[in-house]
Amino acid sequence: MSFPSARSPLCAVALFVVALSTPLVPAQQLRGQPVGAADPRRSPTQKPPLHGKHWMAITGKPLGATAGAMMFQKGGNAVDAAAAMLAATCTMWDTLHCGGETQALLYHPKLKKVIGINALGVAPTGATAEFFRSKGYDHPPEFGPLSALTPGTPGGLMVMLAEYGTLSLQEVLGPAIQMADGFPIEAQLVNRIEQNKGWIKQWKTAPAIMAAYDRFYKGDIAQELVRGMRDEGGQFTMADLAAWRVKIEEPLCVTYRGIDVCKLQQWQQGPVMLQALNILENVDLKAMEYNSPKYVHALYQAMNLSFADRDFYYGDPAFAPEEPMQGLLSKAYAKARFNSIDWTRNNAAAKPGDPYPFQGGTNPFAQYLAQWDNRSFLPKDAAKPSGQLDRVTRPDTAGFAEHLREAFHGGTTSIVSADSAGWVVSITPSGGWAPAVIAGRTGIGLSQRAQSFVTRPEDGPFNVIEPGKRPRVTLTPTLALKDGLPFLAFAVQGGDTQDQNLLQFFLNVVEFGMTVQQAVEAPNINSYQMRNSFGVHETQPGLMEIASSMPEANRAILRAMGYTLKPLERTSGPINAIWFDRKHRTMWGGSSNHGEDHGIAW
């Protein structure tokens, strides 16, 4: 039998197939730590890793990844590809729509810096705390016209493309426009529409296609969007849309063991991962061993402290007073928080700290900090519209609330892309998921993020709803640099689980030497002790999702430490990521085994 020569086309195809179907492990990542039977470093991954030299496109939908690949084939860069993937996944509607919001980080190879894109909408005119309380809401509702923000995704896509892309808007929107003529609908969307058809039937109109920036925010589309929303009982005005702007901003970054980790600013929850890394840097995680009870406890407690700070201190930096981010992200504050950890039991009463002394200031909301109690119920005299629940669902009496799990995990998608010129993009777009209100005859499903605001300062003084203000959202893309160059780009769908999953993914790579595909599939834990960013912001102190593969001996130790455990088959995402192999000048992609996430590389 003869075999093709190494230079023949057939050999090239064979080698390419082998490269994509074999979970390769870079030599520097084989460290030989002691591991257990379920250790992901010693098991084959369920999906093959991606490996490319020229470009990479990964997102939550196979058709979306194809749209990104089409831009690279046209000669576009990673920004063009990310914008095309964003437009395509918006067209598919189930987890996001073009009336939602877009949050992005990108690495600019010429400037050698990370740039943030803030395309989150704002509360419309009339959306005051008093307005919602007068209607009996403790928080803006989950669904309907009063849950909507001004649309951000169209502006975010177009500004990102205009500033950093190379292709025209027509080229980038081409795949999405083709899909709007009809595409093979998948089970996830069918099931979501079926589950929410009662809501969808309430809205008075249905679909069309978006246009360019001025027409969208100031022209006939804006007029119809406002008319349709006000007809549904919403509060939008033409001035709200015309005044809204995409913000290009500096990220917040911390250094963890020589790696710079960057997030968007405190209008989204991303800095919570930075705080957790600062806390965990005070202990030898590797010595604890991957997913041991001690390691899991360390993660849970670090997240308790960081998310308590998120719930109290994060909010829109455009509104006074300024959030104390210097103190929150200081290593000295992290050390003080680390020293407060009880290593024998879960602290179900973990509270926000006071970062102001760590930046030479005085806390303007000390009275609310003193009153903070994550275990308390809503005030007895608070009027609660039908369907609103008490804030605390106690796992020992109520069991695991499925609606809470859906809120923590559901919705959104993620997009990561990179090219050989050095451009890297990480996006977590969302909003407008079914059953979003359709704005008049525009076909645009609008954001439901107003529900992430609070209406009382004692529930988060920096995040009280005001017209023109951005809510503190969960959407949190991530870029990490090593020696000033991209090291990891990663993002995940979900809600309050996002930075929990991303934290563990990062540690899987950096501390435990996993490949990027191993790391996106590896079992995680998820805490429900923070306040839910959706619905009525309920909490379940001590509740922990664990992977079904966790040994019973480990579970027994955690239960003895005060945790209530909820085993699930998969707990890690879905995460999508790119790791940059500087030595070999290639890119390794990880695409989660959780859902429909898919990547293409060349």
Tab-separated table of C-alpha atoms in Angstrom, residues 219-589:
chain	number	residue	atom	x	y	z
A	219	GLY	CA	-34.954	58.081	11.922
A	220	ASP	CA	-38.030	56.130	10.949
A	221	ILE	CA	-36.954	52.961	12.784
A	222	ALA	CA	-36.562	54.960	16.000
A	223	GLN	CA	-39.986	56.519	15.471
A	224	GLU	CA	-41.659	53.148	15.009
A	225	LEU	CA	-39.738	51.645	17.922
A	226	VAL	CA	-40.904	54.436	20.230
A	227	ARG	CA	-44.483	54.270	18.933
A	228	GLY	CA	-44.626	50.517	19.395
A	229	MET	CA	-43.178	50.602	22.885
A	230	ARG	CA	-45.460	53.369	24.083
A	231	ASP	CA	-48.402	51.488	22.624
A	232	GLU	CA	-47.379	48.530	24.787
A	233	GLY	CA	-47.092	50.723	27.879
A	234	GLY	CA	-43.356	51.443	27.704
A	235	GLN	CA	-41.624	54.746	28.458
A	236	PHE	CA	-39.253	55.300	25.508
A	237	THR	CA	-38.988	58.688	23.799
A	238	MET	CA	-37.188	59.794	20.646
A	239	ALA	CA	-34.871	61.847	22.860
A	240	ASP	CA	-33.885	58.698	24.789
A	241	LEU	CA	-32.690	56.982	21.616
A	242	ALA	CA	-31.001	60.038	20.109
A	243	ALA	CA	-29.099	60.824	23.321
A	244	TRP	CA	-27.760	57.311	23.865
A	245	ARG	CA	-24.109	56.717	22.927
A	246	VAL	CA	-21.747	53.764	22.723
A	247	LYS	CA	-18.834	54.309	25.093
A	248	ILE	CA	-15.267	53.346	24.251
A	249	GLU	CA	-13.567	52.988	27.602
A	250	GLU	CA	-10.529	51.833	29.520
A	251	PRO	CA	-10.848	48.381	31.107
A	252	LEU	CA	-10.182	47.479	34.728
A	253	CYS	CA	-7.282	45.060	35.162
A	254	VAL	CA	-5.449	43.219	37.934
A	255	THR	CA	-2.336	41.068	37.828
A	256	TYR	CA	-2.594	37.435	38.940
A	257	ARG	CA	0.709	35.541	39.116
A	258	GLY	CA	2.214	37.651	36.330
A	259	ILE	CA	-0.871	37.605	34.071
A	260	ASP	CA	-2.884	40.789	33.475
A	261	VAL	CA	-6.614	40.010	33.566
A	262	CYS	CA	-8.920	42.688	32.110
A	263	LYS	CA	-12.633	43.316	32.482
A	264	LEU	CA	-15.060	46.069	31.597
A	265	GLN	CA	-15.896	48.648	34.233
A	266	GLN	CA	-18.250	48.308	37.202
A	267	TRP	CA	-21.474	48.870	35.235
A	268	GLN	CA	-21.228	45.105	34.727
A	269	GLN	CA	-20.128	42.411	37.157
A	270	GLY	CA	-16.709	41.676	35.591
A	271	PRO	CA	-14.610	43.223	38.374
A	272	VAL	CA	-16.024	40.562	40.711
A	273	MET	CA	-13.680	38.038	39.077
A	274	LEU	CA	-10.776	40.430	39.539
A	275	GLN	CA	-11.623	40.751	43.232
A	276	ALA	CA	-11.858	36.972	43.608
A	277	LEU	CA	-8.455	36.515	41.944
A	278	ASN	CA	-6.921	39.064	44.309
A	279	ILE	CA	-8.343	37.148	47.290
A	280	LEU	CA	-7.266	33.727	46.012
A	281	GLU	CA	-3.755	34.927	45.234
A	282	ASN	CA	-3.150	34.775	48.987
A	283	VAL	CA	-3.299	30.960	49.068
A	284	ASP	CA	-1.596	28.085	47.230
A	285	LEU	CA	-4.505	26.743	45.179
A	286	LYS	CA	-2.410	24.186	43.359
A	287	ALA	CA	-1.414	22.562	46.663
A	288	MET	CA	-5.103	22.138	47.538
A	289	GLU	CA	-5.559	19.943	44.416
A	290	TYR	CA	-8.171	20.465	41.738
A	291	ASN	CA	-11.786	20.396	43.013
A	292	SER	CA	-10.845	19.047	46.447
A	293	PRO	CA	-13.240	20.072	49.249
A	294	LYS	CA	-10.704	22.649	50.465
A	295	TYR	CA	-10.304	24.118	46.966
A	296	VAL	CA	-14.078	24.232	46.433
A	297	HIS	CA	-14.533	25.925	49.810
A	298	ALA	CA	-11.860	28.491	48.935
A	299	LEU	CA	-13.629	29.306	45.662
A	300	TYR	CA	-17.049	29.582	47.284
A	301	GLN	CA	-15.842	31.869	50.072
A	302	ALA	CA	-13.862	34.126	47.736
A	303	MET	CA	-16.944	34.415	45.536
A	304	ASN	CA	-19.163	35.097	48.574
A	305	LEU	CA	-17.047	38.093	49.525
A	306	SER	CA	-16.587	39.405	45.981
A	307	PHE	CA	-20.247	39.092	44.990
A	308	ALA	CA	-21.376	40.733	48.244
A	309	ASP	CA	-19.246	43.723	47.209
A	310	ARG	CA	-20.738	43.562	43.715
A	311	ASP	CA	-24.275	43.657	45.059
A	312	PHE	CA	-23.538	46.723	47.196
A	313	TYR	CA	-20.934	48.789	45.330
A	314	TYR	CA	-21.234	48.235	41.566
A	315	GLY	CA	-23.186	50.562	39.305
A	316	ASP	CA	-23.020	53.027	36.412
A	317	PRO	CA	-19.838	55.143	36.821
A	318	ALA	CA	-21.501	58.015	34.929
A	319	PHE	CA	-23.689	58.667	37.991
A	320	ALA	CA	-22.512	60.050	41.329
A	321	PRO	CA	-21.173	59.066	43.732
A	322	GLU	CA	-18.167	57.344	42.222
A	323	GLU	CA	-17.877	53.637	42.988
A	324	PRO	CA	-14.833	52.779	45.167
A	325	MET	CA	-13.071	50.652	42.558
A	326	GLN	CA	-9.559	51.645	43.624
A	327	GLY	CA	-10.188	50.206	47.075
A	328	LEU	CA	-12.156	47.196	45.854
A	329	LEU	CA	-9.347	46.144	43.491
A	330	SER	CA	-6.448	46.839	45.847
A	331	LYS	CA	-4.303	43.935	46.990
A	332	ALA	CA	-4.441	45.195	50.587
A	333	TYR	CA	-8.258	45.095	50.612
A	334	ALA	CA	-8.166	41.586	49.121
A	335	LYS	CA	-5.789	40.479	51.888
A	336	ALA	CA	-8.158	41.834	54.529
A	337	ARG	CA	-11.082	40.007	52.920
A	338	PHE	CA	-9.016	36.803	52.684
A	339	ASN	CA	-8.214	37.015	56.406
A	340	SER	CA	-11.938	37.041	57.199
A	341	ILE	CA	-12.558	33.583	55.679
A	342	ASP	CA	-13.698	30.804	58.028
A	343	TRP	CA	-11.941	27.689	56.716
A	344	THR	CA	-14.260	25.312	58.590
A	345	ARG	CA	-17.729	26.397	57.442
A	346	ASN	CA	-19.605	28.423	54.866
A	347	ASN	CA	-20.339	31.949	55.993
A	348	ALA	CA	-23.998	32.296	55.043
A	349	ALA	CA	-23.997	35.845	56.400
A	350	ALA	CA	-21.077	37.152	54.308
A	351	LYS	CA	-21.452	40.921	53.881
A	352	PRO	CA	-19.891	43.600	51.730
A	353	GLY	CA	-16.660	44.996	53.111
A	354	ASP	CA	-15.626	48.634	53.374
A	355	PRO	CA	-13.038	49.466	50.700
A	356	TYR	CA	-12.975	53.218	51.384
A	357	PRO	CA	-10.134	53.115	53.956
A	358	PHE	CA	-8.036	51.391	51.283
A	359	GLN	CA	-8.351	54.410	49.006
A	360	GLY	CA	-8.200	57.117	51.649
A	361	GLY	CA	-11.914	57.862	51.796
A	362	THR	CA	-15.058	57.588	53.925
A	363	ASN	CA	-18.000	55.393	52.985
A	364	PRO	CA	-20.981	57.613	52.004
A	365	PHE	CA	-23.382	54.711	52.532
A	366	ALA	CA	-22.157	53.391	55.871
A	367	GLN	CA	-25.718	53.258	57.202
A	368	TYR	CA	-26.825	50.891	54.437
A	369	LEU	CA	-23.708	48.786	54.860
A	370	ALA	CA	-24.473	48.322	58.549
A	371	GLN	CA	-28.032	47.206	57.715
A	372	TRP	CA	-27.052	44.766	54.939
A	373	ASP	CA	-28.294	41.236	55.543
A	374	ASN	CA	-28.405	38.804	52.653
A	375	ARG	CA	-30.500	36.384	54.678
A	376	SER	CA	-33.388	38.733	55.365
A	377	PHE	CA	-36.789	38.574	53.663
A	378	LEU	CA	-38.368	41.498	51.870
A	379	PRO	CA	-39.989	44.027	54.214
A	380	LYS	CA	-43.322	42.745	55.440
A	381	ASP	CA	-45.166	45.816	54.204
A	382	ALA	CA	-43.688	45.736	50.704
A	383	ALA	CA	-46.349	45.367	48.056
A	384	LYS	CA	-45.497	42.481	45.785
A	385	PRO	CA	-47.242	42.163	42.404
A	386	SER	CA	-48.424	38.726	41.387
A	387	GLY	CA	-45.516	36.403	40.783
A	388	GLN	CA	-42.987	38.239	42.983
A	389	LEU	CA	-41.287	36.134	45.626
A	390	ASP	CA	-39.462	36.701	48.872
A	391	ARG	CA	-35.806	37.464	48.348
A	392	VAL	CA	-34.521	34.423	50.225
A	393	THR	CA	-35.379	30.904	49.115
A	394	ARG	CA	-34.043	28.678	51.851
A	395	PRO	CA	-32.611	25.469	50.379
A	396	ASP	CA	-33.359	23.429	53.510
A	397	THR	CA	-37.095	24.136	53.271
A	398	ALA	CA	-37.813	25.097	49.669
A	399	GLY	CA	-35.380	22.815	47.854
A	400	PHE	CA	-33.768	23.895	44.647
A	401	ALA	CA	-35.831	26.530	42.835
A	402	GLU	CA	-35.760	25.727	39.135
A	403	HIS	CA	-36.732	29.263	38.158
A	404	LEU	CA	-33.716	30.550	40.084
A	405	ARG	CA	-31.379	28.150	38.317
A	406	GLU	CA	-32.755	29.262	34.946
A	407	ALA	CA	-32.169	32.903	35.856
A	408	PHE	CA	-28.597	32.210	36.945
A	409	HIS	CA	-27.722	30.133	33.857
A	410	GLY	CA	-30.078	31.054	31.044
A	411	GLY	CA	-29.770	33.295	28.043
A	412	THR	CA	-26.994	35.229	26.333
A	413	THR	CA	-24.273	33.879	24.069
A	414	SER	CA	-20.548	34.503	23.779
A	415	ILE	CA	-18.237	35.410	20.897
A	416	VAL	CA	-14.454	35.177	20.690
A	417	SER	CA	-12.337	35.775	17.613
A	418	ALA	CA	-8.691	36.366	16.730
A	419	ASP	CA	-6.468	36.739	13.691
A	420	SER	CA	-2.802	36.466	12.788
A	421	ALA	CA	-2.448	40.274	12.665
A	422	GLY	CA	-2.975	40.346	16.432
A	423	TRP	CA	-6.587	41.501	16.733
A	424	VAL	CA	-8.500	39.698	19.482
A	425	VAL	CA	-12.160	40.167	20.443
A	426	SER	CA	-14.235	38.844	23.348
A	427	ILE	CA	-17.961	39.701	23.453
A	428	THR	CA	-20.855	38.794	25.734
A	429	PRO	CA	-23.972	40.108	23.966
A	430	SER	CA	-27.460	39.575	25.322
A	431	GLY	CA	-30.927	41.001	25.754
A	432	GLY	CA	-34.068	40.735	23.712
A	433	TRP	CA	-34.355	36.981	24.304
A	434	ALA	CA	-37.713	35.306	23.810
A	435	PRO	CA	-40.299	36.371	24.972
A	436	ALA	CA	-39.033	39.935	24.560
A	437	VAL	CA	-41.447	42.689	23.612
A	438	ILE	CA	-41.370	43.324	19.849
A	439	ALA	CA	-41.113	47.053	19.189
A	440	GLY	CA	-43.937	47.947	16.851
A	441	ARG	CA	-43.432	46.797	13.256
A	442	THR	CA	-39.620	46.880	13.541
A	443	GLY	CA	-39.328	43.189	14.422
A	444	ILE	CA	-36.846	44.142	17.139
A	445	GLY	CA	-36.994	42.284	20.426
A	446	LEU	CA	-35.992	44.695	23.190
A	447	SER	CA	-33.747	44.261	26.205
A	448	GLN	CA	-35.141	43.083	29.537
A	449	ARG	CA	-32.199	44.368	31.618
A	450	ALA	CA	-34.047	47.028	33.592
A	451	GLN	CA	-34.873	44.220	36.024
A	452	SER	CA	-31.232	44.317	37.184
A	453	PHE	CA	-31.768	47.726	38.814
A	454	VAL	CA	-33.005	48.160	42.376
A	455	THR	CA	-35.520	50.770	43.573
A	456	ARG	CA	-34.276	51.188	47.150
A	457	PRO	CA	-30.761	52.383	48.059
A	458	GLU	CA	-30.562	49.884	50.922
A	459	ASP	CA	-30.616	47.138	48.249
A	460	GLY	CA	-27.591	48.582	46.415
A	461	PRO	CA	-27.050	52.341	46.649
A	462	PHE	CA	-25.040	52.630	43.420
A	463	ASN	CA	-27.598	50.730	41.303
A	464	VAL	CA	-30.895	52.547	41.956
A	465	ILE	CA	-32.790	53.102	38.721
A	466	GLU	CA	-32.744	56.608	37.160
A	467	PRO	CA	-33.531	57.810	33.626
A	468	GLY	CA	-30.414	57.634	31.447
A	469	LYS	CA	-28.631	55.218	33.789
A	470	ARG	CA	-27.169	51.821	32.941
A	471	PRO	CA	-28.076	48.905	35.243
A	472	ARG	CA	-25.372	46.751	36.768
A	473	VAL	CA	-25.544	43.722	34.493
A	474	THR	CA	-23.949	40.256	34.490
A	475	LEU	CA	-22.402	40.363	31.001
A	476	THR	CA	-18.664	39.983	31.250
A	477	PRO	CA	-16.168	39.311	28.435
A	478	THR	CA	-12.548	38.733	29.455
A	479	LEU	CA	-9.074	39.214	27.999
A	480	ALA	CA	-5.835	38.161	29.712
A	481	LEU	CA	-2.359	39.328	28.666
A	482	LYS	CA	1.047	37.835	29.405
A	483	ASP	CA	4.145	39.952	28.792
A	484	GLY	CA	1.872	42.553	27.213
A	485	LEU	CA	0.474	40.194	24.558
A	486	PRO	CA	-2.831	38.272	24.384
A	487	PHE	CA	-2.759	35.097	26.462
A	488	LEU	CA	-6.451	34.146	26.743
A	489	ALA	CA	-9.725	35.462	25.336
A	490	PHE	CA	-12.764	33.934	27.017
A	491	ALA	CA	-16.463	34.504	27.611
A	492	VAL	CA	-19.530	32.531	28.661
A	493	GLN	CA	-23.292	32.720	28.544
A	494	GLY	CA	-25.495	32.737	31.621
A	495	GLY	CA	-26.291	35.218	34.371
A	496	ASP	CA	-24.767	35.371	37.829
A	497	THR	CA	-22.818	32.213	37.008
A	498	GLN	CA	-20.736	33.948	34.336
A	499	ASP	CA	-17.816	35.160	36.422
A	500	GLN	CA	-17.982	32.052	38.568
A	501	ASN	CA	-17.436	29.899	35.480
A	502	LEU	CA	-14.822	32.228	34.007
A	503	LEU	CA	-12.867	32.350	37.266
A	504	GLN	CA	-12.647	28.568	37.370
A	505	PHE	CA	-11.794	28.294	33.678
A	506	PHE	CA	-8.910	30.730	34.163
A	507	LEU	CA	-7.612	28.854	37.209
A	508	ASN	CA	-7.941	25.546	35.345
A	509	VAL	CA	-5.482	26.844	32.749
A	510	VAL	CA	-3.151	28.890	34.943
A	511	GLU	CA	-3.022	26.830	38.149
A	512	PHE	CA	-3.827	23.313	36.967
A	513	GLY	CA	-2.276	23.251	33.510
A	514	MET	CA	-5.354	22.261	31.517
A	515	THR	CA	-5.578	22.764	27.794
A	516	VAL	CA	-8.192	25.274	26.713
A	517	GLN	CA	-10.631	22.524	25.624
A	518	GLN	CA	-10.161	20.621	28.869
A	519	ALA	CA	-10.724	23.836	30.800
A	520	VAL	CA	-14.021	24.733	29.084
A	521	GLU	CA	-15.401	21.234	29.740
A	522	ALA	CA	-14.058	20.782	33.284
A	523	PRO	CA	-16.584	20.516	36.152
A	524	ASN	CA	-17.249	23.738	38.054
A	525	ILE	CA	-19.127	24.669	41.187
A	526	ASN	CA	-21.677	27.476	41.238
A	527	SER	CA	-22.828	29.517	44.213
A	528	TYR	CA	-26.328	30.923	44.670
A	529	GLN	CA	-25.460	32.971	47.744
A	530	MET	CA	-25.245	36.282	45.884
A	531	ARG	CA	-28.379	38.247	45.070
A	532	ASN	CA	-29.891	37.163	41.792
A	533	SER	CA	-29.525	39.905	39.166
A	534	PHE	CA	-32.922	38.990	37.680
A	535	GLY	CA	-36.516	38.736	38.811
A	536	VAL	CA	-36.876	39.741	42.478
A	537	HIS	CA	-33.167	39.272	43.271
A	538	GLU	CA	-33.620	36.298	45.578
A	539	THR	CA	-30.710	34.435	47.161
A	540	GLN	CA	-30.027	30.913	48.443
A	541	PRO	CA	-27.188	31.060	50.988
A	542	GLY	CA	-25.048	27.943	51.035
A	543	LEU	CA	-26.558	26.404	47.913
A	544	MET	CA	-23.877	24.971	45.641
A	545	GLU	CA	-24.190	23.344	42.247
A	546	ILE	CA	-21.671	20.550	41.853
A	547	ALA	CA	-20.856	18.171	39.032
A	548	SER	CA	-22.443	14.726	39.310
A	549	SER	CA	-18.946	13.290	39.042
A	550	MET	CA	-17.908	14.702	42.446
A	551	PRO	CA	-17.105	11.755	44.765
A	552	GLU	CA	-19.471	11.128	47.673
A	553	ALA	CA	-16.614	11.507	50.165
A	554	ASN	CA	-16.064	15.068	48.964
A	555	ARG	CA	-19.788	15.784	49.094
A	556	ALA	CA	-19.982	14.598	52.710
A	557	ILE	CA	-17.194	16.979	53.732
A	558	LEU	CA	-18.911	19.916	52.012
A	559	ARG	CA	-22.286	19.123	53.568
A	560	ALA	CA	-20.618	19.060	56.976
A	561	MET	CA	-19.301	22.568	56.232
A	562	GLY	CA	-22.847	23.876	55.821
A	563	TYR	CA	-23.387	23.564	52.072
A	564	THR	CA	-26.556	22.360	50.365
A	565	LEU	CA	-25.485	20.483	47.227
A	566	LYS	CA	-27.269	20.236	43.883
A	567	PRO	CA	-25.570	17.732	41.533
A	568	LEU	CA	-25.837	18.377	37.794
A	569	GLU	CA	-24.277	16.576	34.859
A	570	ARG	CA	-22.699	19.766	33.493
A	571	THR	CA	-21.841	22.869	35.477
A	572	SER	CA	-19.298	24.825	33.467
A	573	GLY	CA	-20.846	27.126	31.022
A	574	PRO	CA	-20.988	27.056	28.115
A	575	ILE	CA	-17.569	28.730	27.918
A	576	ASN	CA	-15.805	29.665	24.677
A	577	ALA	CA	-12.127	30.606	24.651
A	578	ILE	CA	-8.901	31.073	22.696
A	579	TRP	CA	-5.405	30.408	24.086
A	580	PHE	CA	-2.443	31.925	22.257
A	581	ASP	CA	0.610	29.688	21.818
A	582	ARG	CA	3.325	32.306	21.367
A	583	LYS	CA	6.090	29.740	21.010
A	584	HIS	CA	4.517	28.126	17.936
A	585	ARG	CA	2.563	31.186	16.741
A	586	THR	CA	-0.738	29.355	16.692
A	587	MET	CA	-4.100	29.602	18.448
A	588	TRP	CA	-5.918	26.889	20.392
A	589	GLY	CA	-9.693	27.229	20.683
